[in-house]
Short mmCIF file of C-alpha atoms and ligand atoms in Angstrom, two decimals:
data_model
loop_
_atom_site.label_atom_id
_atom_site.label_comp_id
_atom_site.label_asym_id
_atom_site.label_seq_id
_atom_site.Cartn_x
_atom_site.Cartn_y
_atom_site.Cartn_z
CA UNK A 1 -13.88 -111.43 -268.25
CA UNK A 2 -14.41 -114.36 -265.82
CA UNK A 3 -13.55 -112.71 -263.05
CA UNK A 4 -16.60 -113.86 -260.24
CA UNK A 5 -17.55 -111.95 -257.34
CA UNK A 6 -21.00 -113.34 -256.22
CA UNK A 7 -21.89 -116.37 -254.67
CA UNK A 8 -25.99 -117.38 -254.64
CA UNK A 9 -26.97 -119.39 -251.48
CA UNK A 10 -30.15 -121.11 -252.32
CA UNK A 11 -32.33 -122.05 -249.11
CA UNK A 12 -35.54 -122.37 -250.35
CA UNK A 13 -36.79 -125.60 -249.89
CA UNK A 14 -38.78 -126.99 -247.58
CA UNK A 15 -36.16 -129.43 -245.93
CA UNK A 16 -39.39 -132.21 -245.55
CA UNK A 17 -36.25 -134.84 -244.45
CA UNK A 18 -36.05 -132.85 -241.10
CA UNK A 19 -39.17 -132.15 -240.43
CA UNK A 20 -40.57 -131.67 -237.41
CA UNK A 21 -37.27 -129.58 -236.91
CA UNK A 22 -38.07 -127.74 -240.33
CA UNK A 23 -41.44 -126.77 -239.61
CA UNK A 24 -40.85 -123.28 -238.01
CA UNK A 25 -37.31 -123.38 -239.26
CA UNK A 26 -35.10 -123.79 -242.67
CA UNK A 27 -32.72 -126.55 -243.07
CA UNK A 28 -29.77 -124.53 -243.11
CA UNK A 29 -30.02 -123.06 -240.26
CA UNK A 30 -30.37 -126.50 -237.98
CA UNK A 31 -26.94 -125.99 -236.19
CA UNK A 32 -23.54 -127.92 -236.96
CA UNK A 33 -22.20 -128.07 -233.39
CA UNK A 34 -22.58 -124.60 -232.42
CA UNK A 35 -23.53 -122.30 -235.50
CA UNK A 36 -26.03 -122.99 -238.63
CA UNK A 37 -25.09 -125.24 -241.54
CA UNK A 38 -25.13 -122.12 -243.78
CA UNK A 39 -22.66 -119.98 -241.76
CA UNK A 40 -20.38 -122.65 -242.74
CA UNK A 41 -21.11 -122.53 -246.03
CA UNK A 42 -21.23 -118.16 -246.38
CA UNK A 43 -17.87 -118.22 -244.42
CA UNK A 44 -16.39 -120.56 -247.29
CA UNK A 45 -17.76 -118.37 -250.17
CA UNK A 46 -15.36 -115.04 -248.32
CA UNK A 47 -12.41 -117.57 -247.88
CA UNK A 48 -12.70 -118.22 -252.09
CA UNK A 49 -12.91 -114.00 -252.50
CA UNK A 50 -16.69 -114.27 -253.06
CA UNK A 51 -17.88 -111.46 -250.54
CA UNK A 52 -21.00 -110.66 -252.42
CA UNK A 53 -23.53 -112.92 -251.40
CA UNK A 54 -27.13 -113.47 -252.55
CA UNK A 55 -29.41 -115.60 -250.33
CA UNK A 56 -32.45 -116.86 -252.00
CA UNK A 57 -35.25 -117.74 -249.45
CA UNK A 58 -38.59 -119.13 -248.86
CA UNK A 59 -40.87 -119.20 -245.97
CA UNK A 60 -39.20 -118.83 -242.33
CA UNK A 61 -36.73 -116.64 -244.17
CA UNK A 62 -36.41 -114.30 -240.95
CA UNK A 63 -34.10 -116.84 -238.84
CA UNK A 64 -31.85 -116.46 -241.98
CA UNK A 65 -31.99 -112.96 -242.54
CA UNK A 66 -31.71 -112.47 -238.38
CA UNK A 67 -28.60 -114.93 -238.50
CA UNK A 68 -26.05 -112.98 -240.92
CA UNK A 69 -27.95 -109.23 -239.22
CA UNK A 70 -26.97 -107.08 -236.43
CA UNK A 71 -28.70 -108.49 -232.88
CA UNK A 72 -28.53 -105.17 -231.23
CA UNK A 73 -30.01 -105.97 -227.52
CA UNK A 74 -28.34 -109.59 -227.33
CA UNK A 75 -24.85 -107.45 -228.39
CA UNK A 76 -26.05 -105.05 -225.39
CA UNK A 77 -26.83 -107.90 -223.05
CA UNK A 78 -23.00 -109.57 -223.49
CA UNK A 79 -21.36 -106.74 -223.57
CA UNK A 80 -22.92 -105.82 -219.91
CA UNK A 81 -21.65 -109.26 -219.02
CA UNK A 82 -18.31 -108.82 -220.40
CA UNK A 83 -18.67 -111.94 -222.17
CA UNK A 84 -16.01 -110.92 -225.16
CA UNK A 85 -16.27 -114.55 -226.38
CA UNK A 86 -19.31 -114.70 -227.17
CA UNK A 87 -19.94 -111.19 -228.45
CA UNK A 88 -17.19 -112.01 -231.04
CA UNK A 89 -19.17 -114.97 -232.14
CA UNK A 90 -22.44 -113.12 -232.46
CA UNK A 91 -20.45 -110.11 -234.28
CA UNK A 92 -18.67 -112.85 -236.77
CA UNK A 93 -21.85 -114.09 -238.90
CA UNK A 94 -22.49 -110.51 -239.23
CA UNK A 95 -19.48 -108.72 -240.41
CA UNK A 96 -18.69 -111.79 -242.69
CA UNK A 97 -20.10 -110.79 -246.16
CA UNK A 98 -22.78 -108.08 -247.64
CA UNK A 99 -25.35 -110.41 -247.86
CA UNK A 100 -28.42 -109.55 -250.05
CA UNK A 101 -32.17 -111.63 -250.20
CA UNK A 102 -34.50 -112.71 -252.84
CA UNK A 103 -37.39 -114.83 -252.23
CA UNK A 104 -38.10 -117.87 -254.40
CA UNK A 105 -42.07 -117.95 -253.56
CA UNK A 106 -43.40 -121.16 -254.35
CA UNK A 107 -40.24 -123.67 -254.42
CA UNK A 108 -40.34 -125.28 -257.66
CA UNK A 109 -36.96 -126.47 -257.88
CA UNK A 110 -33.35 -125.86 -257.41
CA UNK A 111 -33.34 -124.38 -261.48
CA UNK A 112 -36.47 -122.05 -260.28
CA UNK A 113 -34.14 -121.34 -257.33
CA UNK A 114 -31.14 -119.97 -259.04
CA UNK A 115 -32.95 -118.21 -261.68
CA UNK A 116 -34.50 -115.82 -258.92
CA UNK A 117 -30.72 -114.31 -258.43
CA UNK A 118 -30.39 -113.30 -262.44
CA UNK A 119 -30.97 -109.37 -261.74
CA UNK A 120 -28.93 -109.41 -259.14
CA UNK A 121 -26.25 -111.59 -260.78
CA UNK A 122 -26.58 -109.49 -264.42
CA UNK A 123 -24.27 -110.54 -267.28
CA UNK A 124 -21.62 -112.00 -265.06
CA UNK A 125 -20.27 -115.74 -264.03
CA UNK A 126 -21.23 -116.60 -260.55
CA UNK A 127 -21.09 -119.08 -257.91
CA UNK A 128 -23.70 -121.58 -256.40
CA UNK A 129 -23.16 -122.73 -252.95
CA UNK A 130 -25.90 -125.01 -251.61
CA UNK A 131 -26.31 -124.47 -248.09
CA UNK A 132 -26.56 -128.20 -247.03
CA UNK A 133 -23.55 -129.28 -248.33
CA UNK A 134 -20.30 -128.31 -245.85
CA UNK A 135 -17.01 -129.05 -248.06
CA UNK A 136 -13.75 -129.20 -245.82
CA UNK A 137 -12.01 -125.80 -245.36
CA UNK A 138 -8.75 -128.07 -245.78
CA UNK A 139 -9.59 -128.90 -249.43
CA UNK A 140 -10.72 -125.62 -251.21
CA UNK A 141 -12.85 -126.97 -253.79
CA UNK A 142 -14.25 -123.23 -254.93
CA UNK A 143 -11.23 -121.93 -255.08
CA UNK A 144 -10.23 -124.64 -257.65
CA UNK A 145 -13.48 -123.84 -259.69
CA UNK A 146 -12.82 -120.70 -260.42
CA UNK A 147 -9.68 -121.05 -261.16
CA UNK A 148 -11.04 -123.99 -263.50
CA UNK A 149 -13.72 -121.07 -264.78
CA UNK A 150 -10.83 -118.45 -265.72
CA UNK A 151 -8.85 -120.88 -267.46
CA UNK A 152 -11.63 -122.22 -269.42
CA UNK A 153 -14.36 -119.66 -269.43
CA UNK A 154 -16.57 -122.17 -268.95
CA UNK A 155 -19.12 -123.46 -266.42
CA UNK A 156 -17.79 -125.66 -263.80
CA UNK A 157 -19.82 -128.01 -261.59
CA UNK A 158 -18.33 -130.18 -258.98
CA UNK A 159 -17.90 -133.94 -259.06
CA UNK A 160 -17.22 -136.47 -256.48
CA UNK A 161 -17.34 -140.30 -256.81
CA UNK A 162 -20.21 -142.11 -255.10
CA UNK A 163 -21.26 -145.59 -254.44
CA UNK A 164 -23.51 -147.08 -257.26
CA UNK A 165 -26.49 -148.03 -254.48
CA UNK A 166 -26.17 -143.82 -253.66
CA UNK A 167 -25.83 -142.90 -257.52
CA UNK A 168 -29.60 -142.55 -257.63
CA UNK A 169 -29.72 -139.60 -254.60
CA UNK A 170 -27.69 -137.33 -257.36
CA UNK A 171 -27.22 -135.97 -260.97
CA UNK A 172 -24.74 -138.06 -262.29
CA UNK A 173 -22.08 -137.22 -264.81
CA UNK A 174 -21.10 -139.26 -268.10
CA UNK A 175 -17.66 -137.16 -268.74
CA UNK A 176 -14.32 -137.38 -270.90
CA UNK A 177 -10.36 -137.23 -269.31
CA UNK A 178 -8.98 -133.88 -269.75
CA UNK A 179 -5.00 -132.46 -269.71
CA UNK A 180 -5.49 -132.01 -265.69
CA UNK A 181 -6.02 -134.66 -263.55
CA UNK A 182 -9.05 -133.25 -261.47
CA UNK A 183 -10.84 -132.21 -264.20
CA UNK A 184 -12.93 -133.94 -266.93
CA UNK A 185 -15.33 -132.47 -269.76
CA UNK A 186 -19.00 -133.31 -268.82
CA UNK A 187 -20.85 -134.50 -271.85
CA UNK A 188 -24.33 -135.73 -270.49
CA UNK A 189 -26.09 -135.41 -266.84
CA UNK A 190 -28.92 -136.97 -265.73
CA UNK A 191 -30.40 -136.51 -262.47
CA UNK A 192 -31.49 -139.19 -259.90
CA UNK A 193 -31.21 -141.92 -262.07
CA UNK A 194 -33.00 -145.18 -261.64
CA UNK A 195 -31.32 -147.51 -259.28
CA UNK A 196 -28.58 -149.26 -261.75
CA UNK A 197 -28.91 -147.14 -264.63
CA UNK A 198 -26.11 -144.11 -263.80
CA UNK A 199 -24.16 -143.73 -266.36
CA UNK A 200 -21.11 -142.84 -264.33
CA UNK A 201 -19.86 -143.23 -260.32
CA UNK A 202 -20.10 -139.39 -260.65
CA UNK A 203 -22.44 -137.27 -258.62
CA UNK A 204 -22.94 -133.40 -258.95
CA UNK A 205 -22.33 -132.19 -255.26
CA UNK A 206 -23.36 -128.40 -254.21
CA UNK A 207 -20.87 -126.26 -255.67
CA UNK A 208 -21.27 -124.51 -259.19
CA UNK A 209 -19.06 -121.84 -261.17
CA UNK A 210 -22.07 -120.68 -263.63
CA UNK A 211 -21.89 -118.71 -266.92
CA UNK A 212 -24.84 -116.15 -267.00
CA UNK A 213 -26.23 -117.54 -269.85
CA UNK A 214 -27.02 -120.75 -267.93
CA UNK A 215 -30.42 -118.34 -267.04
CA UNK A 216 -31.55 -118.04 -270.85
CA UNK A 217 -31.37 -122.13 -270.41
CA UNK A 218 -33.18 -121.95 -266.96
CA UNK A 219 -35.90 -119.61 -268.50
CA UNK A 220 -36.78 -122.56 -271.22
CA UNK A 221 -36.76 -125.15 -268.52
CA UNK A 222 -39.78 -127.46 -267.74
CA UNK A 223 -40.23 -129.19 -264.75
CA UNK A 224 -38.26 -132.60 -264.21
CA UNK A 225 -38.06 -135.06 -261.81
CA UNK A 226 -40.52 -134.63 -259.21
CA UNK A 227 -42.15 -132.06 -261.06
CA UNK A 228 -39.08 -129.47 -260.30
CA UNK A 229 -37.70 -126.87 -262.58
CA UNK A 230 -33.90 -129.06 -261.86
CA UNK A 231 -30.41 -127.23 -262.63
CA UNK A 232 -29.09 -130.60 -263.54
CA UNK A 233 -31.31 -130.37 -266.39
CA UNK A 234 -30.22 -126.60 -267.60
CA UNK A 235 -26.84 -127.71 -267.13
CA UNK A 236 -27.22 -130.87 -269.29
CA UNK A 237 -28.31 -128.25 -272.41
CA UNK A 238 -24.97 -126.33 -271.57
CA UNK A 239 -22.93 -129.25 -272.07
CA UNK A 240 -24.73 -129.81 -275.51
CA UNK A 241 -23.66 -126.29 -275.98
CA UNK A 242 -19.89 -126.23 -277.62
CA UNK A 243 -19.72 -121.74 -277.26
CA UNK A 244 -20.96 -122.79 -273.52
CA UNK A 245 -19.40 -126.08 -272.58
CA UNK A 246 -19.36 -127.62 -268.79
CA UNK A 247 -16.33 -129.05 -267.01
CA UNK A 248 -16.50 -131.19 -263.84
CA UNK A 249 -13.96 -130.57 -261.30
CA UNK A 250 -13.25 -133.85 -259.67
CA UNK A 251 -12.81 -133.57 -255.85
CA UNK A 252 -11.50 -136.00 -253.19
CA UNK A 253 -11.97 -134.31 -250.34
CA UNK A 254 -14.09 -134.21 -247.25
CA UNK A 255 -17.64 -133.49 -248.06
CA UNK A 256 -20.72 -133.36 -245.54
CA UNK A 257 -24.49 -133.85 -246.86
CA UNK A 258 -26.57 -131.77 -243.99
CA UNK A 259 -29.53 -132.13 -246.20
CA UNK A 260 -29.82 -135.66 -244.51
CA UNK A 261 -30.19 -136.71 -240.93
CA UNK A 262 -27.53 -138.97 -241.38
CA UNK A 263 -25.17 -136.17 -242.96
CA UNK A 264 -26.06 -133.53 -239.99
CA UNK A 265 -24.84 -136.52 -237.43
CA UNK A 266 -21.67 -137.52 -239.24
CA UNK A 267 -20.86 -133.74 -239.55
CA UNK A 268 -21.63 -132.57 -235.86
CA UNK A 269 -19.72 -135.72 -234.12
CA UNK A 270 -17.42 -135.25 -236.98
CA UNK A 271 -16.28 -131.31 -236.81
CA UNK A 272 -17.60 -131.95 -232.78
CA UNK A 273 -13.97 -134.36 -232.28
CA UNK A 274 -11.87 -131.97 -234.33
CA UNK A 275 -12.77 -128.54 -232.17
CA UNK A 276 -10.36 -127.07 -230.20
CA UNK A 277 -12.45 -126.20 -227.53
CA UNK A 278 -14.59 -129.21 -227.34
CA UNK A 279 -12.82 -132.06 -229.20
CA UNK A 280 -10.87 -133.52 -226.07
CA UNK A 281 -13.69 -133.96 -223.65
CA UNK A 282 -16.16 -135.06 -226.76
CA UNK A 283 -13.47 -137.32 -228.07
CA UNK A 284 -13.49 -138.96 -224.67
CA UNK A 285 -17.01 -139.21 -224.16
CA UNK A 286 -17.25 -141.08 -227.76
CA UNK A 287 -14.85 -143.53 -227.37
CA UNK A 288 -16.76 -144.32 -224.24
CA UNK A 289 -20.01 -143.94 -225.57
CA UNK A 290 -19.00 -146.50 -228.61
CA UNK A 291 -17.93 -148.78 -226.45
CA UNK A 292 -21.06 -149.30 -225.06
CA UNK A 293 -22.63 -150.00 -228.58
CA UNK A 294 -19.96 -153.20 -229.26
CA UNK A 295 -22.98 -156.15 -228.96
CA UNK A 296 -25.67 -154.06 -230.73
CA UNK A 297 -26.13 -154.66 -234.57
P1 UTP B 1 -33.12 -130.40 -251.77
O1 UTP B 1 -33.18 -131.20 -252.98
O2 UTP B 1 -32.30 -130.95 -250.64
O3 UTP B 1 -34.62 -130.14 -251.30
O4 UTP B 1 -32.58 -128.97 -252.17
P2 UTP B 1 -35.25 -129.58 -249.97
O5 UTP B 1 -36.66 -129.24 -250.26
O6 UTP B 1 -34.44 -128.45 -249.41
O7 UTP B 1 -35.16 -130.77 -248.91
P3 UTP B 1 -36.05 -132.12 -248.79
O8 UTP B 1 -35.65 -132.98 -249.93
O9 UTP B 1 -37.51 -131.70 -248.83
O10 UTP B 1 -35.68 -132.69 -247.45
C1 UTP B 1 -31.22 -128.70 -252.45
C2 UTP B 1 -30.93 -127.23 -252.22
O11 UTP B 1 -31.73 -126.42 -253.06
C3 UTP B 1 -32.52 -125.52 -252.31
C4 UTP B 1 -32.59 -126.10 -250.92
O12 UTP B 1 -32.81 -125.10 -249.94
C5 UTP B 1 -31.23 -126.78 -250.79
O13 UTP B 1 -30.21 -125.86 -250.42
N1 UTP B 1 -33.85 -125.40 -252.98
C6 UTP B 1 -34.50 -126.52 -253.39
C7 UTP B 1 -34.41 -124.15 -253.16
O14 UTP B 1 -33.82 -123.11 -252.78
N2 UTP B 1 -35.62 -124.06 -253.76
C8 UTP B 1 -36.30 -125.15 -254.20
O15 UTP B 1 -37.41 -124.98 -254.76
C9 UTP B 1 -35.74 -126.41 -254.00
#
């Protein structure tokens, strides 16, 4: 009954933090070392058996739609070369899950967002996977959410503990202990709260195990903060809800924020020094490079 299959990739907004880079291009596809932030993120919805996945976009949607499609000529092209490599990469995005599109039109929100995917979601749970978060591979936070989800039946969003100074960048969490360790009951969200006012170290990151009737909610949401239609604030009424009910899943992992300038650094030098192929020479270069920055403040 809680079995989910579908994953919904929102990549709608307009990604103003990175603009120029944004103006001609969406956020998730600015590139994590060598491939989009969102090929990351597609690649970890297959890993958690989600292989149904439902990208909603906005303008500049062709890069995305071009990313995870065939790319006949340039196929062509390295195959004349013999370049195997690099064919393999090309083929990899495309192969790696049936990928469908919806477009959001104006972007009114994250809620607005999500609510675009109910006909192609219908009457079943599903999975949210925003595209500018990148979670470690080595800690599989989705697959502990659904598993969270079919024990429960309920929704699930992910929590992660934050500094108070960043509390006010996120929805934050007031939640109760539960029998497991990494997971609490959510009882009230708010999102963005004023600078010293969270009520809890607890931040919603990009990861949600939704019950369908979260778009019932979304359909009687009004705009929010900044004048968005916000999931944080559908998700607050399912918490009210006792037959719908939210858990938090708590998770300690490694966790990247590519929505941010600062994020897309830490996560390119980052996953950069951990590469196989590159992580030697970069690794070298950095400790080199830092050196030089030991009198500046
Ligand atoms: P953000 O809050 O980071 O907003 O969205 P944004 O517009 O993309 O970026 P900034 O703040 O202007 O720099 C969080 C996620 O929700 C999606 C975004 O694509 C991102 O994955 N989103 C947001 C939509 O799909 N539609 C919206 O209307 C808003």
């Amino acid at each position: 009954m809680h079995r989910v299959t579908k994953a919904v990739l929102p990549a709608a907004g307009l990604g103003t933090r990175f603009l120029p880079a944004t103006k001609a291009l969406p956020k998730e596809m600015l590139p994590v070392v060598d491939r989009p932030a969102i090929q990351y993120v597609v690649t970890e919805a297959v890993e958690a058996g989600l292989h149904d996945v439902l990208m909603v976009t906005g303008r500049n949607k062709n890069a995305l739609e071009n990313h995870f499609d065939r790319a006949t000529e340039l196929e062509a092209t390295l195959i004349a070369k013999g370049d195997v490599d690099r064919l393999a990469e090309v083929r990899q995005s495309t192969g790696l899950a049936q990928m469908h599109y919806v477009r959001q039109g104006d972007p009114l929100g994250l809620g607005h967002a999500v609510l675009r995917a109910r006909s192609h979601v219908g009457g079943q749970s599903f999975a949210v996977l925003l595209g500018d978060d990148i979670i470690d591979a080595a800690t599989p936070l989705l697959q502990r959410m659904l598993e969270v989800h079919a024990i429960h039946g309920m929704s699930v969003v992910a929590l992660m503990e934050v500094e108070p100074d960043q509390a006010h960048r996120y929805g934050v969490a007031t939640v109760e202990a539960t029998d497991a360790e990494d997971v609490v009951r959510v009882r009230g969200l708010v999102e963005k709260p004023a600078p010293g006012t969270a009520p809890s170290n607890l931040a919603v990151i990009g990861r949600y195990v939704l019950r369908p009737e979260i778009f019932d909610v979304l359909e009687d949401t009004q705009p929010g903060v900044g004048g968005e239609i916000q999931l944080t604030d559908a998700l607050r009424v399912a918490a009210a809800d006792e037959a719908h009910g939210l858990l938090g899943v708590v998770f300690r992992g490694r966790r990247f924020d590519t929505g941010d300038r600062q994020g897309l650094l830490e996560a390119t030098v980052t996953l950069a020094s951990e590469r196989e192929d590159l992580g030697a020479e970069f690794r070298a270069w950095l400790r080199a490079f830092v050196a030089t920055l030991d009198d500046r403040p």
